[in-house]
Amino acid sequence: MAEAAPGKEDEFRSTNQTAFVVGYSGGTGLALVEELVNRNIFQKVFLIGRRKLDKYEGDKYSMLEQKVVDYEKLEEDHADEFKGHSVGFCCLGAAKTSVGKEEYIKSNHDYIVKVAELAKAGGCRHFLLTSAIDADKDSRMLHKRLKGEVEAECADMGFQNLSIFRPAMILVKQPRRTVAYPVARVLMAPIIYFKPTYMSVPAETIGKAMVNTVLDPSKEAVKIIDNKGIHHTAKGMDCEK
Ligand SMILES: NC(=O)c1ccc[n+]([C@@H]2O[C@H](COP(=O)([O-])OP(=O)(O)OC[C@H]3O[C@@H](n4cnc5c(N)ncnc54)[C@H](OP(=O)(O)O)[C@@H]3O)[C@@H](O)[C@H]2O)c1
């Protein structure tokens, strides 16, 4: 278990805060939720999304509560779900090759911006966003531009802390819906092995880095953590090193 600093978990736990996670059913989200359950720093963690997962039944997961929402009606019907959580984690966003353009834009931009707005209005102080290594709001490429635009729009909302994680290829244990993933994984195997922080990051490492960032937020209101920084932060190291 990677701790940001000894004693910080106990100190944070004693403040009885709650958090929410969107995108909890994806590769990164599943790893983050497991980390949140193991570290047990929140009084309660709310999983807000379009479907309930059976795996979270049982005592081990009693600190989790699942809330099913219609992403098309977040503001009208579900604003209350985002009220009162000091921390919000966002791992939302369909892969480009798995859905049509409209769903891709909605899940990688529209829904995320709406979630961030509702969270801010509901009292969220620290929003942690999974973006991408190549985020660039001025890019002509849709993927890069959407990621960059979401970052910029969230930054304008004025969270006390906005932590933006920019992973390269996310490595997951469970099968991916896209054909590209297994192919890329085989092609990149030597780089993943010899230079693990260069072009990839395991989903579990992102989960650890996010929890460590909650315990030890940056003094800067908006902090971008690149792929190498994610690896460092997961180990409880300063991501600048
Ligand atoms: N995969 C990579 O290598 C990589 C690299 C860099 C950055 N990223 C970014 O990092 C984030 C997390 O990536 P990941 O690989 O963990 O994602 P993932 O496994 O594809 O999971 C995506 C999550 O978003 C939800 N989602 C997708 N489309 C949705 C829709 N139309 N409405 C509501 N929910 C929707 C999924 O819910 P369901 O389970 O219900 O579908 C799931 O919880 C994403 O923003 C991604 O763009 C990924």
mmCIF file with all atom_site columns, N, CA and C in Angstrom, residues 65-121:
data_model
loop_
_atom_site.group_PDB
_atom_site.id
_atom_site.type_symbol
_atom_site.label_atom_id
_atom_site.label_alt_id
_atom_site.label_comp_id
_atom_site.label_asym_id
_atom_site.label_entity_id
_atom_site.label_seq_id
_atom_site.pdbx_PDB_ins_code
_atom_site.Cartn_x
_atom_site.Cartn_y
_atom_site.Cartn_z
_atom_site.occupancy
_atom_site.B_iso_or_equiv
_atom_site.pdbx_formal_charge
_atom_site.auth_seq_id
_atom_site.auth_comp_id
_atom_site.auth_asym_id
_atom_site.auth_atom_id
_atom_site.pdbx_PDB_model_num
ATOM 1   N N  . GLU A 1 65  ? -21.822 3.186  -2.010  1.00 0.00 ? 65  GLU A N  1
ATOM 2   C CA . GLU A 1 65  ? -23.261 3.264  -2.317  1.00 0.00 ? 65  GLU A CA 1
ATOM 3   C C  . GLU A 1 65  ? -23.391 3.586  -3.801  1.00 0.00 ? 65  GLU A C  1
ATOM 4   N N  . GLN A 1 66  ? -24.183 2.795  -4.503  1.00 0.00 ? 66  GLN A N  1
ATOM 5   C CA . GLN A 1 66  ? -24.325 2.995  -5.943  1.00 0.00 ? 66  GLN A CA 1
ATOM 6   C C  . GLN A 1 66  ? -25.592 3.786  -6.260  1.00 0.00 ? 66  GLN A C  1
ATOM 7   N N  . LYS A 1 67  ? -25.444 4.747  -7.142  1.00 0.00 ? 67  LYS A N  1
ATOM 8   C CA . LYS A 1 67  ? -26.571 5.593  -7.559  1.00 0.00 ? 67  LYS A CA 1
ATOM 9   C C  . LYS A 1 67  ? -26.657 5.564  -9.088  1.00 0.00 ? 67  LYS A C  1
ATOM 10  N N  . VAL A 1 68  ? -27.755 5.055  -9.593  1.00 0.00 ? 68  VAL A N  1
ATOM 11  C CA . VAL A 1 68  ? -27.907 4.990  -11.050 1.00 0.00 ? 68  VAL A CA 1
ATOM 12  C C  . VAL A 1 68  ? -28.523 6.292  -11.560 1.00 0.00 ? 68  VAL A C  1
ATOM 13  N N  . VAL A 1 69  ? -27.901 6.859  -12.581 1.00 0.00 ? 69  VAL A N  1
ATOM 14  C CA . VAL A 1 69  ? -28.392 8.129  -13.130 1.00 0.00 ? 69  VAL A CA 1
ATOM 15  C C  . VAL A 1 69  ? -28.527 8.046  -14.652 1.00 0.00 ? 69  VAL A C  1
ATOM 16  N N  . ASP A 1 70  ? -29.329 8.958  -15.184 1.00 0.00 ? 70  ASP A N  1
ATOM 17  C CA . ASP A 1 70  ? -29.422 9.127  -16.633 1.00 0.00 ? 70  ASP A CA 1
ATOM 18  C C  . ASP A 1 70  ? -28.538 10.332 -16.967 1.00 0.00 ? 70  ASP A C  1
ATOM 19  N N  . TYR A 1 71  ? -27.438 10.084 -17.671 1.00 0.00 ? 71  TYR A N  1
ATOM 20  C CA . TYR A 1 71  ? -26.493 11.173 -17.947 1.00 0.00 ? 71  TYR A CA 1
ATOM 21  C C  . TYR A 1 71  ? -27.113 12.296 -18.784 1.00 0.00 ? 71  TYR A C  1
ATOM 22  N N  . GLU A 1 72  ? -28.201 11.956 -19.491 1.00 0.00 ? 72  GLU A N  1
ATOM 23  C CA . GLU A 1 72  ? -28.866 12.977 -20.306 1.00 0.00 ? 72  GLU A CA 1
ATOM 24  C C  . GLU A 1 72  ? -29.685 13.941 -19.438 1.00 0.00 ? 72  GLU A C  1
ATOM 25  N N  . LYS A 1 73  ? -29.931 13.517 -18.181 1.00 0.00 ? 73  LYS A N  1
ATOM 26  C CA . LYS A 1 73  ? -30.776 14.352 -17.318 1.00 0.00 ? 73  LYS A CA 1
ATOM 27  C C  . LYS A 1 73  ? -30.078 14.653 -15.995 1.00 0.00 ? 73  LYS A C  1
ATOM 28  N N  . LEU A 1 74  ? -28.774 14.844 -16.056 1.00 0.00 ? 74  LEU A N  1
ATOM 29  C CA . LEU A 1 74  ? -28.017 15.056 -14.812 1.00 0.00 ? 74  LEU A CA 1
ATOM 30  C C  . LEU A 1 74  ? -28.528 16.260 -14.041 1.00 0.00 ? 74  LEU A C  1
ATOM 31  N N  . GLU A 1 75  ? -28.679 17.378 -14.765 1.00 0.00 ? 75  GLU A N  1
ATOM 32  C CA . GLU A 1 75  ? -29.057 18.622 -14.094 1.00 0.00 ? 75  GLU A CA 1
ATOM 33  C C  . GLU A 1 75  ? -30.498 18.560 -13.582 1.00 0.00 ? 75  GLU A C  1
ATOM 34  N N  . GLU A 1 76  ? -31.405 18.085 -14.446 1.00 0.00 ? 76  GLU A N  1
ATOM 35  C CA . GLU A 1 76  ? -32.835 18.076 -14.085 1.00 0.00 ? 76  GLU A CA 1
ATOM 36  C C  . GLU A 1 76  ? -33.140 17.093 -12.965 1.00 0.00 ? 76  GLU A C  1
ATOM 37  N N  . ASP A 1 77  ? -32.572 15.883 -13.068 1.00 0.00 ? 77  ASP A N  1
ATOM 38  C CA . ASP A 1 77  ? -33.023 14.801 -12.162 1.00 0.00 ? 77  ASP A CA 1
ATOM 39  C C  . ASP A 1 77  ? -32.011 14.365 -11.107 1.00 0.00 ? 77  ASP A C  1
ATOM 40  N N  . HIS A 1 78  ? -30.736 14.704 -11.271 1.00 0.00 ? 78  HIS A N  1
ATOM 41  C CA . HIS A 1 78  ? -29.744 14.068 -10.395 1.00 0.00 ? 78  HIS A CA 1
ATOM 42  C C  . HIS A 1 78  ? -28.791 15.041 -9.701  1.00 0.00 ? 78  HIS A C  1
ATOM 43  N N  . ALA A 1 79  ? -29.109 16.316 -9.711  1.00 0.00 ? 79  ALA A N  1
ATOM 44  C CA . ALA A 1 79  ? -28.186 17.294 -9.095  1.00 0.00 ? 79  ALA A CA 1
ATOM 45  C C  . ALA A 1 79  ? -27.924 16.963 -7.619  1.00 0.00 ? 79  ALA A C  1
ATOM 46  N N  . ASP A 1 80  ? -28.937 16.426 -6.934  1.00 0.00 ? 80  ASP A N  1
ATOM 47  C CA . ASP A 1 80  ? -28.787 16.130 -5.498  1.00 0.00 ? 80  ASP A CA 1
ATOM 48  C C  . ASP A 1 80  ? -27.712 15.083 -5.220  1.00 0.00 ? 80  ASP A C  1
ATOM 49  N N  . GLU A 1 81  ? -27.504 14.174 -6.183  1.00 0.00 ? 81  GLU A N  1
ATOM 50  C CA . GLU A 1 81  ? -26.501 13.117 -5.964  1.00 0.00 ? 81  GLU A CA 1
ATOM 51  C C  . GLU A 1 81  ? -25.097 13.703 -5.808  1.00 0.00 ? 81  GLU A C  1
ATOM 52  N N  . PHE A 1 82  ? -24.904 14.913 -6.312  1.00 0.00 ? 82  PHE A N  1
ATOM 53  C CA . PHE A 1 82  ? -23.571 15.515 -6.290  1.00 0.00 ? 82  PHE A CA 1
ATOM 54  C C  . PHE A 1 82  ? -23.398 16.513 -5.138  1.00 0.00 ? 82  PHE A C  1
ATOM 55  N N  . LYS A 1 83  ? -24.410 16.570 -4.276  1.00 0.00 ? 83  LYS A N  1
ATOM 56  C CA . LYS A 1 83  ? -24.333 17.543 -3.178  1.00 0.00 ? 83  LYS A CA 1
ATOM 57  C C  . LYS A 1 83  ? -23.638 16.951 -1.953  1.00 0.00 ? 83  LYS A C  1
ATOM 58  N N  . GLY A 1 84  ? -22.768 17.743 -1.364  1.00 0.00 ? 84  GLY A N  1
ATOM 59  C CA . GLY A 1 84  ? -22.216 17.378 -0.056  1.00 0.00 ? 84  GLY A CA 1
ATOM 60  C C  . GLY A 1 84  ? -20.949 16.549 -0.077  1.00 0.00 ? 84  GLY A C  1
ATOM 61  N N  . HIS A 1 85  ? -20.405 16.262 -1.260  1.00 0.00 ? 85  HIS A N  1
ATOM 62  C CA . HIS A 1 85  ? -19.161 15.485 -1.326  1.00 0.00 ? 85  HIS A CA 1
ATOM 63  C C  . HIS A 1 85  ? -17.970 16.439 -1.472  1.00 0.00 ? 85  HIS A C  1
ATOM 64  N N  . SER A 1 86  ? -17.004 16.313 -0.600  1.00 0.00 ? 86  SER A N  1
ATOM 65  C CA . SER A 1 86  ? -15.857 17.221 -0.670  1.00 0.00 ? 86  SER A CA 1
ATOM 66  C C  . SER A 1 86  ? -14.914 16.860 -1.809  1.00 0.00 ? 86  SER A C  1
ATOM 67  N N  . VAL A 1 87  ? -14.948 15.589 -2.235  1.00 0.00 ? 87  VAL A N  1
ATOM 68  C CA . VAL A 1 87  ? -14.019 15.124 -3.277  1.00 0.00 ? 87  VAL A CA 1
ATOM 69  C C  . VAL A 1 87  ? -14.806 14.414 -4.382  1.00 0.00 ? 87  VAL A C  1
ATOM 70  N N  . GLY A 1 88  ? -14.444 14.667 -5.630  1.00 0.00 ? 88  GLY A N  1
ATOM 71  C CA . GLY A 1 88  ? -15.064 13.986 -6.768  1.00 0.00 ? 88  GLY A CA 1
ATOM 72  C C  . GLY A 1 88  ? -13.996 13.407 -7.675  1.00 0.00 ? 88  GLY A C  1
ATOM 73  N N  . PHE A 1 89  ? -14.172 12.147 -8.054  1.00 0.00 ? 89  PHE A N  1
ATOM 74  C CA . PHE A 1 89  ? -13.224 11.477 -8.962  1.00 0.00 ? 89  PHE A CA 1
ATOM 75  C C  . PHE A 1 89  ? -13.918 11.231 -10.290 1.00 0.00 ? 89  PHE A C  1
ATOM 76  N N  . CYS A 1 90  ? -13.276 11.569 -11.378 1.00 0.00 ? 90  CYS A N  1
ATOM 77  C CA . CYS A 1 90  ? -13.863 11.350 -12.699 1.00 0.00 ? 90  CYS A CA 1
ATOM 78  C C  . CYS A 1 90  ? -12.958 10.464 -13.556 1.00 0.00 ? 90  CYS A C  1
ATOM 79  N N  . CYS A 1 91  ? -13.462 9.284  -13.893 1.00 0.00 ? 91  CYS A N  1
ATOM 80  C CA . CYS A 1 91  ? -12.719 8.356  -14.773 1.00 0.00 ? 91  CYS A CA 1
ATOM 81  C C  . CYS A 1 91  ? -13.592 8.046  -15.992 1.00 0.00 ? 91  CYS A C  1
ATOM 82  N N  . LEU A 1 92  ? -14.442 8.972  -16.349 1.00 0.00 ? 92  LEU A N  1
ATOM 83  C CA . LEU A 1 92  ? -15.451 8.777  -17.390 1.00 0.00 ? 92  LEU A CA 1
ATOM 84  C C  . LEU A 1 92  ? -14.862 9.017  -18.783 1.00 0.00 ? 92  LEU A C  1
ATOM 85  N N  . GLY A 1 93  ? -15.443 8.339  -19.767 1.00 0.00 ? 93  GLY A N  1
ATOM 86  C CA . GLY A 1 93  ? -15.049 8.619  -21.150 1.00 0.00 ? 93  GLY A CA 1
ATOM 87  C C  . GLY A 1 93  ? -14.883 7.354  -21.959 1.00 0.00 ? 93  GLY A C  1
ATOM 88  N N  . ALA A 1 94  ? -15.749 7.179  -22.976 1.00 0.00 ? 94  ALA A N  1
ATOM 89  C CA . ALA A 1 94  ? -15.661 5.991  -23.831 1.00 0.00 ? 94  ALA A CA 1
ATOM 90  C C  . ALA A 1 94  ? -14.425 6.076  -24.722 1.00 0.00 ? 94  ALA A C  1
ATOM 91  N N  . ALA A 1 95  ? -13.889 4.901  -25.075 1.00 0.00 ? 95  ALA A N  1
ATOM 92  C CA . ALA A 1 95  ? -12.774 4.853  -26.036 1.00 0.00 ? 95  ALA A CA 1
ATOM 93  C C  . ALA A 1 95  ? -13.319 5.165  -27.428 1.00 0.00 ? 95  ALA A C  1
ATOM 94  N N  . LYS A 1 96  ? -12.480 5.834  -28.208 1.00 0.00 ? 96  LYS A N  1
ATOM 95  C CA . LYS A 1 96  ? -12.925 6.307  -29.526 1.00 0.00 ? 96  LYS A CA 1
ATOM 96  C C  . LYS A 1 96  ? -13.418 5.171  -30.422 1.00 0.00 ? 96  LYS A C  1
ATOM 97  N N  . THR A 1 97  ? -12.750 4.041  -30.353 1.00 0.00 ? 97  THR A N  1
ATOM 98  C CA . THR A 1 97  ? -13.084 2.945  -31.271 1.00 0.00 ? 97  THR A CA 1
ATOM 99  C C  . THR A 1 97  ? -14.272 2.113  -30.788 1.00 0.00 ? 97  THR A C  1
ATOM 100 N N  . SER A 1 98  ? -14.806 2.409  -29.596 1.00 0.00 ? 98  SER A N  1
ATOM 101 C CA . SER A 1 98  ? -15.874 1.550  -29.070 1.00 0.00 ? 98  SER A CA 1
ATOM 102 C C  . SER A 1 98  ? -17.279 2.117  -29.258 1.00 0.00 ? 98  SER A C  1
ATOM 103 N N  . VAL A 1 99  ? -17.389 3.397  -29.618 1.00 0.00 ? 99  VAL A N  1
ATOM 104 C CA . VAL A 1 99  ? -18.722 4.029  -29.753 1.00 0.00 ? 99  VAL A CA 1
ATOM 105 C C  . VAL A 1 99  ? -18.741 4.984  -30.951 1.00 0.00 ? 99  VAL A C  1
ATOM 106 N N  . GLY A 1 100 ? -19.948 5.467  -31.293 1.00 0.00 ? 100 GLY A N  1
ATOM 107 C CA . GLY A 1 100 ? -20.080 6.457  -32.361 1.00 0.00 ? 100 GLY A CA 1
ATOM 108 C C  . GLY A 1 100 ? -19.603 7.829  -31.885 1.00 0.00 ? 100 GLY A C  1
ATOM 109 N N  . LYS A 1 101 ? -19.495 8.763  -32.863 1.00 0.00 ? 101 LYS A N  1
ATOM 110 C CA . LYS A 1 101 ? -18.925 10.082 -32.553 1.00 0.00 ? 101 LYS A CA 1
ATOM 111 C C  . LYS A 1 101 ? -19.730 10.843 -31.486 1.00 0.00 ? 101 LYS A C  1
ATOM 112 N N  . GLU A 1 102 ? -21.075 10.753 -31.588 1.00 0.00 ? 102 GLU A N  1
ATOM 113 C CA . GLU A 1 102 ? -21.908 11.512 -30.649 1.00 0.00 ? 102 GLU A CA 1
ATOM 114 C C  . GLU A 1 102 ? -21.693 11.045 -29.212 1.00 0.00 ? 102 GLU A C  1
ATOM 115 N N  . GLU A 1 103 ? -21.703 9.728  -29.013 1.00 0.00 ? 103 GLU A N  1
ATOM 116 C CA . GLU A 1 103 ? -21.506 9.199  -27.655 1.00 0.00 ? 103 GLU A CA 1
ATOM 117 C C  . GLU A 1 103 ? -20.093 9.494  -27.183 1.00 0.00 ? 103 GLU A C  1
ATOM 118 N N  . TYR A 1 104 ? -19.158 9.461  -28.126 1.00 0.00 ? 104 TYR A N  1
ATOM 119 C CA . TYR A 1 104 ? -17.765 9.756  -27.765 1.00 0.00 ? 104 TYR A CA 1
ATOM 120 C C  . TYR A 1 104 ? -17.639 11.186 -27.223 1.00 0.00 ? 104 TYR A C  1
ATOM 121 N N  . ILE A 1 105 ? -18.271 12.123 -27.918 1.00 0.00 ? 105 ILE A N  1
ATOM 122 C CA . ILE A 1 105 ? -18.185 13.530 -27.489 1.00 0.00 ? 105 ILE A CA 1
ATOM 123 C C  . ILE A 1 105 ? -18.920 13.725 -26.155 1.00 0.00 ? 105 ILE A C  1
ATOM 124 N N  . LYS A 1 106 ? -20.100 13.113 -26.064 1.00 0.00 ? 106 LYS A N  1
ATOM 125 C CA . LYS A 1 106 ? -20.860 13.278 -24.808 1.00 0.00 ? 106 LYS A CA 1
ATOM 126 C C  . LYS A 1 106 ? -20.097 12.722 -23.617 1.00 0.00 ? 106 LYS A C  1
ATOM 127 N N  . SER A 1 107 ? -19.573 11.504 -23.759 1.00 0.00 ? 107 SER A N  1
ATOM 128 C CA . SER A 1 107 ? -18.949 10.860 -22.590 1.00 0.00 ? 107 SER A CA 1
ATOM 129 C C  . SER A 1 107 ? -17.563 11.416 -22.285 1.00 0.00 ? 107 SER A C  1
ATOM 130 N N  . ASN A 1 108 ? -16.919 12.011 -23.295 1.00 0.00 ? 108 ASN A N  1
ATOM 131 C CA . ASN A 1 108 ? -15.581 12.564 -23.042 1.00 0.00 ? 108 ASN A CA 1
ATOM 132 C C  . ASN A 1 108 ? -15.574 14.072 -22.811 1.00 0.00 ? 108 ASN A C  1
ATOM 133 N N  . HIS A 1 109 ? -16.738 14.709 -23.018 1.00 0.00 ? 109 HIS A N  1
ATOM 134 C CA . HIS A 1 109 ? -16.788 16.148 -22.783 1.00 0.00 ? 109 HIS A CA 1
ATOM 135 C C  . HIS A 1 109 ? -18.047 16.561 -22.021 1.00 0.00 ? 109 HIS A C  1
ATOM 136 N N  . ASP A 1 110 ? -19.197 16.445 -22.679 1.00 0.00 ? 110 ASP A N  1
ATOM 137 C CA . ASP A 1 110 ? -20.442 17.029 -22.134 1.00 0.00 ? 110 ASP A CA 1
ATOM 138 C C  . ASP A 1 110 ? -20.764 16.513 -20.729 1.00 0.00 ? 110 ASP A C  1
ATOM 139 N N  . TYR A 1 111 ? -20.761 15.190 -20.567 1.00 0.00 ? 111 TYR A N  1
ATOM 140 C CA . TYR A 1 111 ? -21.134 14.614 -19.260 1.00 0.00 ? 111 TYR A CA 1
ATOM 141 C C  . TYR A 1 111 ? -20.121 15.020 -18.189 1.00 0.00 ? 111 TYR A C  1
ATOM 142 N N  . ILE A 1 112 ? -18.858 15.043 -18.572 1.00 0.00 ? 112 ILE A N  1
ATOM 143 C CA . ILE A 1 112 ? -17.807 15.354 -17.575 1.00 0.00 ? 112 ILE A CA 1
ATOM 144 C C  . ILE A 1 112 ? -17.938 16.803 -17.102 1.00 0.00 ? 112 ILE A C  1
ATOM 145 N N  . VAL A 1 113 ? -18.158 17.707 -18.042 1.00 0.00 ? 113 VAL A N  1
ATOM 146 C CA . VAL A 1 113 ? -18.297 19.125 -17.678 1.00 0.00 ? 113 VAL A CA 1
ATOM 147 C C  . VAL A 1 113 ? -19.533 19.309 -16.790 1.00 0.00 ? 113 VAL A C  1
ATOM 148 N N  . LYS A 1 114 ? -20.616 18.613 -17.132 1.00 0.00 ? 114 LYS A N  1
ATOM 149 C CA . LYS A 1 114 ? -21.845 18.740 -16.317 1.00 0.00 ? 114 LYS A CA 1
ATOM 150 C C  . LYS A 1 114 ? -21.627 18.171 -14.915 1.00 0.00 ? 114 LYS A C  1
ATOM 151 N N  . VAL A 1 115 ? -20.963 17.026 -14.835 1.00 0.00 ? 115 VAL A N  1
ATOM 152 C CA . VAL A 1 115 ? -20.656 16.439 -13.523 1.00 0.00 ? 115 VAL A CA 1
ATOM 153 C C  . VAL A 1 115 ? -19.816 17.428 -12.700 1.00 0.00 ? 115 VAL A C  1
ATOM 154 N N  . ALA A 1 116 ? -18.812 18.011 -13.326 1.00 0.00 ? 116 ALA A N  1
ATOM 155 C CA . ALA A 1 116 ? -17.929 18.949 -12.606 1.00 0.00 ? 116 ALA A CA 1
ATOM 156 C C  . ALA A 1 116 ? -18.724 20.171 -12.131 1.00 0.00 ? 116 ALA A C  1
ATOM 157 N N  . GLU A 1 117 ? -19.608 20.674 -12.982 1.00 0.00 ? 117 GLU A N  1
ATOM 158 C CA . GLU A 1 117 ? -20.433 21.838 -12.593 1.00 0.00 ? 117 GLU A CA 1
ATOM 159 C C  . GLU A 1 117 ? -21.320 21.508 -11.395 1.00 0.00 ? 117 GLU A C  1
ATOM 160 N N  . LEU A 1 118 ? -21.987 20.347 -11.468 1.00 0.00 ? 118 LEU A N  1
ATOM 161 C CA . LEU A 1 118 ? -22.880 19.959 -10.367 1.00 0.00 ? 118 LEU A CA 1
ATOM 162 C C  . LEU A 1 118 ? -22.088 19.705 -9.084  1.00 0.00 ? 118 LEU A C  1
ATOM 163 N N  . ALA A 1 119 ? -20.917 19.113 -9.242  1.00 0.00 ? 119 ALA A N  1
ATOM 164 C CA . ALA A 1 119 ? -20.071 18.845 -8.075  1.00 0.00 ? 119 ALA A CA 1
ATOM 165 C C  . ALA A 1 119 ? -19.651 20.158 -7.425  1.00 0.00 ? 119 ALA A C  1
ATOM 166 N N  . LYS A 1 120 ? -19.209 21.101 -8.241  1.00 0.00 ? 120 LYS A N  1
ATOM 167 C CA . LYS A 1 120 ? -18.772 22.406 -7.706  1.00 0.00 ? 120 LYS A CA 1
ATOM 168 C C  . LYS A 1 120 ? -19.943 23.079 -6.979  1.00 0.00 ? 120 LYS A C  1
ATOM 169 N N  . ALA A 1 121 ? -21.108 23.072 -7.643  1.00 0.00 ? 121 ALA A N  1
ATOM 170 C CA . ALA A 1 121 ? -22.296 23.691 -7.026  1.00 0.00 ? 121 ALA A CA 1
ATOM 171 C C  . ALA A 1 121 ? -22.677 22.969 -5.736  1.00 0.00 ? 121 ALA A C  1
#
